[in-house]
Coordinates of C-alpha atoms in Angstrom, one line a residue:
Chain A
M1 CA 108.0 74.4 91.2
K2 CA 109.2 76.9 93.8
A3 CA 107.1 76.8 97.0
D4 CA 106.1 80.4 96.8
T5 CA 104.7 80.0 93.3
V6 CA 102.6 77.0 94.2
F7 CA 99.1 77.8 93.3
S8 CA 96.0 75.9 94.4
P9 CA 92.7 77.7 93.4
R10 CA 91.0 76.0 96.3
R11 CA 93.4 77.4 98.9
A12 CA 93.3 80.9 97.2
W13 CA 89.5 80.8 97.4
L14 CA 89.6 79.7 101.0
Y15 CA 92.0 82.5 101.8
L16 CA 89.8 85.0 100.0
A17 CA 86.7 83.8 101.8
A18 CA 88.5 83.9 105.2
D19 CA 89.8 87.4 104.5
L20 CA 86.4 88.7 103.6
R21 CA 84.9 87.1 106.7
L22 CA 87.6 88.5 109.0
N23 CA 87.1 92.0 107.5
F24 CA 83.4 91.8 107.3
S25 CA 82.6 94.2 110.1
S26 CA 85.0 96.9 108.8
I27 CA 83.6 96.5 105.3
L28 CA 80.1 96.9 106.7
S29 CA 81.1 100.0 108.6
V30 CA 82.7 101.6 105.5
T31 CA 79.7 100.6 103.4
G32 CA 77.3 102.1 105.9
G33 CA 79.4 105.3 106.0
I34 CA 79.4 105.7 102.2
A35 CA 75.6 104.9 102.1
G36 CA 75.0 107.6 104.7
L37 CA 77.2 110.1 102.8
F38 CA 75.4 109.4 99.5
F39 CA 72.0 109.6 101.2
F40 CA 73.0 113.0 102.6
M41 CA 74.5 114.2 99.3
H42 CA 71.3 113.2 97.4
F43 CA 69.4 116.1 99.1
F44 CA 71.8 118.6 97.5
R45 CA 71.9 117.1 94.0
N46 CA 71.0 119.0 90.9
P47 CA 67.7 117.5 89.7
Q48 CA 68.5 118.6 86.2
E49 CA 71.8 116.6 86.2
A50 CA 71.8 113.7 83.7
P51 CA 71.5 110.3 85.5
A52 CA 74.6 108.9 83.9
A53 CA 76.7 111.9 85.0
L54 CA 75.3 111.7 88.5
H55 CA 76.2 108.1 88.8
A56 CA 79.6 108.8 87.3
N57 CA 80.3 111.3 90.0
Q58 CA 79.3 109.0 92.8
L59 CA 81.3 106.1 91.4
L60 CA 84.3 108.3 90.9
L61 CA 84.3 108.9 94.7
V62 CA 84.1 105.1 95.4
F63 CA 86.6 103.9 92.8
W64 CA 89.2 106.7 93.2
L65 CA 89.0 107.4 96.9
V66 CA 87.5 104.4 98.7
L67 CA 89.2 101.7 96.7
P68 CA 92.8 103.1 97.2
A69 CA 92.1 103.3 100.9
F70 CA 91.0 99.7 100.9
A71 CA 93.9 98.6 98.8
A72 CA 96.4 100.3 101.1
N73 CA 95.0 98.3 104.0
A74 CA 94.8 95.0 102.2
F75 CA 97.7 93.5 103.9
T76 CA 97.4 94.6 107.5
D77 CA 97.0 91.0 108.7
I78 CA 100.6 90.2 107.8
H79 CA 102.0 93.4 109.2
K80 CA 100.4 93.4 112.7
P81 CA 103.0 91.7 115.0
L82 CA 100.7 89.6 117.1
E83 CA 98.1 88.8 114.4
N84 CA 100.6 87.8 111.7
R85 CA 101.9 84.8 113.6
L86 CA 98.8 82.8 112.9
S87 CA 98.3 84.4 109.5
L88 CA 101.8 83.6 108.3
T89 CA 101.7 80.0 109.3
L90 CA 98.4 79.5 107.4
P91 CA 99.0 77.0 104.6
V92 CA 98.9 79.5 101.7
S93 CA 101.7 80.3 99.3
R94 CA 102.8 83.8 98.4
T95 CA 101.0 83.5 95.0
E96 CA 97.8 82.3 96.6
R97 CA 97.8 85.1 99.1
F98 CA 98.5 87.6 96.4
A99 CA 95.9 86.2 94.1
A100 CA 93.2 86.3 96.8
K101 CA 94.0 89.9 97.9
W102 CA 94.3 91.1 94.3
T103 CA 90.9 89.5 93.4
E104 CA 89.4 91.3 96.5
M105 CA 90.7 94.6 95.4
T106 CA 89.7 94.3 91.8
V107 CA 86.9 91.9 90.8
V108 CA 85.2 91.5 94.2
F109 CA 85.3 95.3 94.9
A110 CA 83.9 96.2 91.5
L111 CA 81.1 93.6 91.7
A112 CA 80.3 94.6 95.3
V113 CA 80.1 98.3 94.3
W114 CA 77.8 97.6 91.4
I115 CA 75.4 95.6 93.6
F116 CA 75.7 98.1 96.5
Y117 CA 75.2 101.1 94.3
A118 CA 72.2 99.5 92.4
L119 CA 70.5 98.8 95.8
L120 CA 71.3 102.2 97.2
S121 CA 69.9 104.0 94.1
A122 CA 66.8 101.8 94.3
F123 CA 66.4 102.8 98.0
L124 CA 66.9 106.5 97.2
Y125 CA 64.4 106.2 94.4
I126 CA 61.8 104.7 96.6
F127 CA 62.6 107.2 99.4
D128 CA 62.2 110.1 97.0
L129 CA 58.9 108.7 95.7
I130 CA 57.5 108.2 99.2
V131 CA 59.0 110.9 101.3
M132 CA 59.7 113.6 98.7
Q133 CA 56.4 113.0 96.9
G134 CA 58.1 111.8 93.7
Q135 CA 59.7 115.1 92.8
S136 CA 62.4 114.1 90.3
P137 CA 63.3 110.9 92.2
F138 CA 66.9 109.6 92.3
P139 CA 67.6 107.7 89.1
I140 CA 68.0 104.0 89.5
F141 CA 71.4 102.5 88.6
L142 CA 71.1 99.2 86.8
L143 CA 73.8 98.6 84.2
P144 CA 77.0 100.5 84.1
A145 CA 77.5 102.8 81.0
A146 CA 80.8 102.9 79.2
D147 CA 81.8 106.0 81.2
H148 CA 81.2 104.2 84.4
L149 CA 83.3 101.2 83.3
R150 CA 86.1 103.6 82.4
I151 CA 85.9 105.2 85.9
A152 CA 86.0 101.7 87.5
L153 CA 88.8 100.5 85.4
G154 CA 90.8 103.7 86.0
G155 CA 90.2 103.4 89.8
I156 CA 91.3 99.8 89.8
L157 CA 94.5 100.6 87.9
F158 CA 95.2 103.6 90.0
S159 CA 94.8 101.7 93.2
S160 CA 97.6 99.3 92.2
V161 CA 100.0 101.9 93.7
F162 CA 98.2 101.7 97.0
F163 CA 98.1 97.9 96.8
F164 CA 101.9 98.0 96.6
G165 CA 102.0 100.6 99.4
G166 CA 99.9 98.2 101.5
V167 CA 102.5 95.5 101.2
F168 CA 105.5 97.8 101.3
F169 CA 104.7 99.9 104.4
R170 CA 104.3 98.2 107.8
K171 CA 102.3 101.0 109.4
S172 CA 100.0 103.9 108.2
Q173 CA 100.1 102.4 104.7
L174 CA 97.5 104.9 103.2
A175 CA 99.2 108.1 104.5
K176 CA 102.7 106.9 103.6
T177 CA 101.6 105.9 100.1
V178 CA 100.0 109.3 99.5
L179 CA 103.1 110.9 100.8
A180 CA 105.3 108.8 98.6
I181 CA 103.2 109.7 95.5
F182 CA 103.4 113.4 96.4
S183 CA 107.1 113.2 96.9
F184 CA 107.5 111.4 93.6
L185 CA 105.5 114.1 91.8
V186 CA 107.5 116.9 93.5
G187 CA 110.7 115.1 92.4
I188 CA 109.4 114.8 88.8
F189 CA 108.5 118.5 88.8
L190 CA 111.9 119.5 90.1
V191 CA 113.7 117.3 87.5
A192 CA 111.5 118.7 84.7
A193 CA 112.0 122.2 85.9
C194 CA 115.8 121.8 86.1
S195 CA 115.9 120.1 82.6
F196 CA 113.9 122.9 81.1
R197 CA 116.2 125.4 82.7
V198 CA 119.3 123.6 81.2
I199 CA 117.7 123.1 77.7
F200 CA 116.4 126.6 77.3
T201 CA 119.2 128.4 79.0
Q202 CA 120.7 129.5 75.6
Y203 CA 117.4 131.0 74.3
P204 CA 116.5 134.6 75.2
A205 CA 113.4 135.0 77.3
G206 CA 110.2 135.0 75.2
S207 CA 111.8 133.2 72.1
V208 CA 110.7 129.8 71.1
P209 CA 113.3 127.3 70.0
S210 CA 113.0 125.9 66.4
F211 CA 112.5 122.3 67.5
M212 CA 109.5 123.4 69.6
M213 CA 108.2 125.3 66.6
E214 CA 108.5 122.1 64.6
I215 CA 106.5 120.1 67.1
I216 CA 103.8 122.8 67.3
R217 CA 103.6 122.9 63.4
K218 CA 103.3 119.1 63.2
L219 CA 100.5 119.1 65.8
G220 CA 98.7 121.8 63.8
E221 CA 99.0 119.8 60.5
G222 CA 97.8 116.6 62.2
A223 CA 101.1 114.8 61.5
L224 CA 100.9 113.3 65.0
H225 CA 97.4 112.1 64.3
P226 CA 97.9 108.4 65.1
L227 CA 99.1 109.3 68.5
T228 CA 96.3 111.8 69.3
A229 CA 93.6 109.8 67.6
N230 CA 94.3 106.7 69.7
S231 CA 94.9 108.5 73.0
G232 CA 92.2 106.4 74.7
L233 CA 94.1 103.2 73.7
F234 CA 97.4 104.7 74.7
Q235 CA 95.9 105.7 78.0
L236 CA 94.6 102.2 78.5
L237 CA 97.9 100.5 77.6
F238 CA 99.8 102.9 79.8
G239 CA 97.4 102.4 82.7
L240 CA 97.6 98.6 82.3
A241 CA 101.4 98.7 82.2
F242 CA 101.5 101.0 85.2
A243 CA 99.2 98.7 87.2
I244 CA 100.9 95.5 86.2
F245 CA 104.2 97.0 87.2
F246 CA 102.9 97.8 90.7
W247 CA 101.1 94.5 91.1
F248 CA 104.3 92.7 90.2
L249 CA 106.2 94.8 92.7
A250 CA 103.6 94.0 95.3
W251 CA 104.0 90.3 94.6
L252 CA 107.8 90.5 94.9
R253 CA 107.6 92.6 98.1
L254 CA 105.0 90.2 99.6
G255 CA 107.7 87.5 99.6
E256 CA 110.1 89.7 101.6
T257 CA 107.3 90.8 104.0
E258 CA 106.4 87.2 104.7
A259 CA 110.0 86.5 105.3
K260 CA 110.6 89.4 107.6
G261 CA 107.2 89.5 109.3
G262 CA 107.6 86.5 111.5
L263 CA 107.8 86.9 115.3
Q264 CA 108.2 90.7 115.2
K265 CA 107.5 92.3 118.6
Chain B
M1 CA 110.4 64.6 110.8
I2 CA 112.8 67.4 111.9
R3 CA 116.4 67.5 111.1
L4 CA 118.6 70.5 112.0
N5 CA 122.3 70.6 111.1
S6 CA 124.5 73.3 112.5
L7 CA 121.7 75.8 112.6
S8 CA 122.6 79.4 113.5
Y9 CA 120.5 82.4 113.8
A10 CA 121.2 86.1 114.7
Y11 CA 119.0 89.1 115.1
G12 CA 121.3 91.6 113.5
K13 CA 124.6 91.2 115.3
K14 CA 123.1 89.5 118.3
R15 CA 123.6 85.7 117.9
V16 CA 120.7 83.8 119.3
L17 CA 121.2 80.2 118.1
E18 CA 124.6 78.7 117.6
N19 CA 125.3 75.4 115.8
I20 CA 122.1 73.6 116.8
D21 CA 121.8 70.0 115.8
M22 CA 118.6 68.1 116.3
E23 CA 116.7 65.2 115.0
L24 CA 113.1 64.4 115.9
R25 CA 111.3 61.3 114.8
P26 CA 107.5 60.7 114.6
G27 CA 105.9 59.6 117.8
S28 CA 107.9 62.1 119.9
V29 CA 106.7 64.8 122.3
C30 CA 109.9 66.8 122.5
G31 CA 110.2 69.2 125.4
L32 CA 112.3 72.2 124.5
L33 CA 113.4 73.7 127.8
G34 CA 115.4 76.8 128.5
K35 CA 115.5 80.0 130.4
N36 CA 113.8 83.2 129.1
G37 CA 115.8 84.4 126.2
A38 CA 117.6 81.1 125.7
G39 CA 116.5 81.0 122.0
K40 CA 113.5 78.6 122.3
T41 CA 111.1 80.9 120.5
T42 CA 113.6 81.6 117.8
L43 CA 114.2 77.9 117.2
L44 CA 110.4 77.3 117.0
G45 CA 110.1 80.3 114.6
V46 CA 112.7 78.7 112.3
L47 CA 110.8 75.4 112.4
G48 CA 107.5 77.1 111.6
G49 CA 108.9 79.1 108.7
L50 CA 108.6 82.4 110.5
L51 CA 112.3 83.0 110.7
F52 CA 115.0 82.0 108.3
A53 CA 118.2 80.3 109.4
E54 CA 121.4 82.2 108.9
H55 CA 123.6 79.1 108.6
G56 CA 123.0 75.4 108.6
K57 CA 120.5 73.0 107.2
V58 CA 116.9 72.8 108.3
E59 CA 114.5 70.2 107.2
V60 CA 110.9 69.9 108.5
L61 CA 108.6 67.2 107.2
G62 CA 110.9 66.9 104.2
Y63 CA 110.8 70.6 103.3
D64 CA 112.9 73.6 103.9
P65 CA 110.6 75.6 106.2
A66 CA 112.1 78.9 104.9
K67 CA 110.3 78.2 101.6
R68 CA 107.0 78.2 103.4
D69 CA 105.6 75.5 101.2
P70 CA 101.8 75.3 101.8
R71 CA 102.1 71.5 101.6
M72 CA 104.4 71.6 104.6
L73 CA 102.3 74.2 106.4
S74 CA 99.1 72.2 106.0
D75 CA 100.8 69.4 108.0
L76 CA 102.3 71.7 110.6
F77 CA 100.5 73.6 113.3
F78 CA 102.3 76.5 115.0
Q79 CA 101.0 77.9 118.2
P80 CA 102.9 81.1 119.2
E81 CA 103.3 82.2 122.7
E82 CA 101.7 85.5 122.1
F83 CA 99.0 86.0 119.5
E84 CA 95.8 87.9 118.8
L85 CA 92.6 86.5 117.6
P86 CA 89.9 88.5 115.8
A87 CA 86.5 89.6 117.1
L88 CA 84.8 86.4 115.9
R89 CA 83.1 83.5 117.5
G90 CA 85.4 80.6 117.9
T91 CA 83.1 78.5 115.7
D92 CA 83.2 81.1 112.9
W93 CA 87.0 81.4 113.2
T94 CA 87.3 77.6 113.0
A95 CA 85.0 77.5 110.0
I96 CA 87.2 79.9 108.0
R97 CA 90.5 78.1 108.9
R98 CA 89.7 74.4 109.1
G99 CA 89.5 74.0 105.3
F100 CA 93.3 74.7 105.1
Y101 CA 94.0 71.5 107.0
P102 CA 93.1 68.4 104.9
K103 CA 93.1 66.1 108.0
W104 CA 90.9 68.3 110.1
S105 CA 88.7 66.4 112.6
E106 CA 85.5 68.0 113.8
T107 CA 85.2 65.2 116.5
A108 CA 88.7 65.9 117.8
F109 CA 87.8 69.6 117.9
R110 CA 84.6 69.1 119.8
D111 CA 86.2 66.6 122.2
G112 CA 89.2 68.9 122.8
M113 CA 87.0 71.9 123.5
A114 CA 84.9 69.8 125.9
L115 CA 88.0 68.5 127.7
L116 CA 89.5 72.0 127.9
E117 CA 86.2 73.5 129.0
V118 CA 86.1 76.1 126.3
D119 CA 82.9 77.2 124.7
P120 CA 83.8 77.7 121.0
A121 CA 80.6 79.7 120.4
Q122 CA 82.0 82.5 122.6
R123 CA 83.6 85.6 120.9
L124 CA 87.4 85.1 120.8
D125 CA 88.2 88.7 121.7
R126 CA 86.1 88.3 124.9
M127 CA 87.8 85.2 126.1
S128 CA 90.5 85.4 128.8
A129 CA 94.1 85.0 127.6
G130 CA 94.2 81.5 129.1
T131 CA 90.9 80.4 127.4
R132 CA 92.2 81.8 124.1
K133 CA 95.3 79.7 124.5
K134 CA 93.3 76.6 125.3
F135 CA 91.0 77.3 122.3
L136 CA 94.1 77.4 120.0
V137 CA 95.5 74.2 121.6
G138 CA 92.2 72.5 120.8
F139 CA 92.1 73.8 117.3
G140 CA 95.8 72.9 116.7
L141 CA 95.3 69.3 117.8
A142 CA 92.1 69.0 115.7
T143 CA 94.1 69.9 112.5
N144 CA 95.7 66.5 112.9
A145 CA 98.9 68.0 111.6
R146 CA 101.8 65.6 111.7
L147 CA 104.0 68.2 113.4
V148 CA 102.6 70.5 116.2
V149 CA 104.9 73.2 117.4
M150 CA 103.8 75.0 120.6
D151 CA 105.6 77.9 122.2
E152 CA 104.9 78.1 126.0
P153 CA 101.4 76.7 125.7
T154 CA 101.0 76.4 129.4
N155 CA 102.0 79.9 130.2
G156 CA 99.1 81.7 131.7
L157 CA 97.0 78.5 132.2
D158 CA 95.6 77.8 135.7
I159 CA 96.5 74.5 137.4
P160 CA 93.5 72.4 136.2
S161 CA 94.0 73.7 132.7
K162 CA 97.7 72.6 132.7
S163 CA 96.5 69.1 133.6
Q164 CA 93.9 69.2 130.9
F165 CA 96.5 70.3 128.4
R166 CA 98.8 67.4 129.4
K167 CA 95.9 64.9 129.0
L168 CA 94.9 66.3 125.6
V169 CA 98.4 66.2 124.2
A170 CA 99.0 62.7 125.6
A171 CA 95.8 61.5 123.9
A172 CA 96.7 63.2 120.7
A173 CA 100.2 61.8 120.5
S174 CA 100.6 58.9 118.1
D175 CA 103.3 57.2 116.1
E176 CA 102.7 59.4 113.1
R177 CA 102.8 62.7 114.9
A178 CA 105.4 64.7 116.7
F179 CA 105.2 67.6 119.1
V180 CA 107.7 70.2 119.9
I181 CA 106.7 72.1 123.1
S182 CA 108.8 74.8 124.6
T183 CA 108.5 75.9 128.1
H184 CA 110.5 77.6 130.9
Q185 CA 108.2 76.1 133.4
V186 CA 109.6 72.6 133.2
R187 CA 107.2 71.0 135.7
D188 CA 104.3 71.8 133.4
L189 CA 105.5 69.1 131.0
E190 CA 106.7 66.5 133.4
S191 CA 105.6 63.0 132.5
L192 CA 104.6 64.1 129.0
I193 CA 107.8 64.8 127.1
D194 CA 110.3 62.5 125.5
P195 CA 113.0 63.4 124.4
V196 CA 114.1 66.5 126.2
I197 CA 116.2 69.3 124.7
I198 CA 117.7 72.0 126.9
I199 CA 118.9 75.2 125.3
E200 CA 121.1 77.7 127.1
S201 CA 122.4 80.9 125.5
G202 CA 121.6 79.7 122.0
R203 CA 123.4 76.3 122.4
T204 CA 122.0 72.9 123.0
V205 CA 123.3 71.7 126.4
L206 CA 121.3 68.5 126.6
Q207 CA 119.4 66.4 124.1
T208 CA 118.5 63.0 125.3
P209 CA 115.6 60.5 125.5
I210 CA 114.0 60.5 128.9
S211 CA 114.4 56.7 129.1
L212 CA 118.2 57.2 129.2
V213 CA 117.9 59.8 131.9
S214 CA 115.7 57.5 134.0
E215 CA 118.1 54.6 133.5
R216 CA 121.2 56.5 134.5
L217 CA 120.0 59.1 137.0
S218 CA 117.6 59.2 139.9
T219 CA 115.9 61.8 142.0
V220 CA 116.5 61.2 145.7
F221 CA 115.8 62.8 149.0
L222 CA 118.9 63.8 151.1
T223 CA 119.1 65.5 154.4
D224 CA 122.2 67.3 153.4
V225 CA 124.0 67.8 150.1
R226 CA 127.1 69.5 151.5
G227 CA 130.2 67.5 150.5
R228 CA 128.3 65.3 148.1
A229 CA 130.3 65.5 144.9
D230 CA 127.9 63.2 143.1
V231 CA 125.0 65.5 143.4
L232 CA 124.3 67.0 139.9
A233 CA 121.6 69.4 141.1
S234 CA 119.6 69.9 144.2
D235 CA 116.7 71.9 145.5
V236 CA 115.4 72.6 149.0
A237 CA 112.6 70.3 150.2
P238 CA 110.9 70.1 153.6
G239 CA 113.4 68.5 155.9
G240 CA 116.2 68.3 153.4
F241 CA 116.9 68.4 149.7
R242 CA 115.6 66.7 146.5
A243 CA 118.7 65.9 144.5
L244 CA 119.6 64.4 141.1
V245 CA 122.3 61.8 141.4
P246 CA 123.9 59.4 139.0
G247 CA 122.9 55.7 139.2
G248 CA 120.1 54.0 141.0
G249 CA 118.0 54.0 137.9
G250 CA 115.2 51.8 137.0
G251 CA 112.6 53.9 135.3
G252 CA 111.9 56.1 138.3
E253 CA 110.3 59.6 137.9
I254 CA 112.9 62.3 137.0
D255 CA 112.5 65.8 138.3
L256 CA 112.8 67.8 135.2
E257 CA 113.6 71.0 137.0
L258 CA 116.7 69.3 138.6
L259 CA 117.7 67.9 135.3
F260 CA 117.4 71.4 133.8
H261 CA 119.6 72.8 136.6
A262 CA 122.1 70.0 136.1
A263 CA 122.3 70.6 132.4
V264 CA 122.8 74.4 132.8
D265 CA 125.1 74.4 135.9
N266 CA 127.0 71.1 135.6
P267 CA 127.0 70.1 132.0
E268 CA 130.2 68.1 132.2
K269 CA 129.2 66.1 135.3
L270 CA 125.8 65.4 133.8
S271 CA 127.3 64.2 130.5
A272 CA 129.6 61.9 132.4
A273 CA 126.7 60.6 134.5
L274 CA 124.7 59.9 131.3
G275 CA 127.7 58.1 129.9
R276 CA 128.2 60.3 126.9
G277 CA 131.2 62.0 125.5
D278 CA 129.6 65.4 125.8
A279 CA 126.3 66.8 127.0
L280 CA 124.7 66.7 123.6

């Protein structure tokens, strides 16, 4: 067995616990900040809004903004020159380190958010009952609805890019990952624009090529039904493939980062 | 325990280590001496799995350190010269790390902290640099790792702390363990180390057991060293010079600083005095 694929659940668990303890104060600060923000926002909420939709909006913010920020900073301990010397000589393999960080940014984060949000909603409910004299109190969040699970899963899968960015970039991981995504999207847009320009160059402006007419006709007849009917499943499969790809890249890159990280000034 | 064969390392085009051979057995407290920039930290980095050798064979505790096998790392404690510790109490930091070391001894940790006069309940980020270093020394020895690698552990320590450090390492040394301690302040490790390895510009200029040095060389007081071709190295002392000369051995104390100067400035003469074909 290769040394970097050695896996001991005990060591991975120890590393996870150590990492959470080391980052406890920053986790607490961010949690406090989010709680404050939600508390402030709850004064401006629409009382007529359905509870499920209200929770979905709040969870969207946590899973699609806060989680990527956390994921981008997941590996700062192995990037900081003077901190990483003790971190890199800790007896953990690359796979154990990866598994611990991955668990933190997926399962642990999701569970922590459910507990945190349930407690916060209960607090806001009691606050509204006591201070606001019970005028449409904040709805308590107990069990996540299907929509909430979809948001959480989407956020976790999306944050895989930031998780990779966290390993890949040595400094300013969040900003650099956002910039990289933006550059990639601009690149895709330019390639698409150029391709369209080349493909449609022979058609006069305003005319629609016959193969495009064929696609539109098939869509109208429902001939592409299996694709459109299962779009949720396709989205899920695409999302999973996307995330697994970036998690795998992160695992690969982690080996290189561990190798290059030692004794940097 | 450690076996290096023709180890070379370069930072880009700058060659830092060149053809280093070394063998270290359990029970040794190896002093790695050299000037600043001689390549000591790089060599320790290679041993600790933080830097990967460019050429040559490296074996530490039966493993290739470049593979960073956790089984090797759990039996090796690496203390860097410069490091940062988090804003945690020493006891909390210990609690989250000791589990990684199967042979951890709480008694050794408590005794070490007491001897080094460090309060582990204090916040690590509020400790002075010297106290942080002592805390890490105490932690490292309590891991009971078979190999302890320390880079300039006495740098920044006050005089009483240097003596406490020597006592602690001497007490922790055993037939199953080995220490590699680098320093450019050679007097800090006097009477503690055996064998001694001296590195100069990335090459080993001396690697010898202290017993051989004591047997073949002696430190003497001379009123004048001019015209004395047998003097391997000398240093001014009140009323004359302290000098390292061949012969007259018998287990007397060896001035490591003079030995260091002899190895760097007069390697051929030193090697002849030690009765070896070369200085290595």
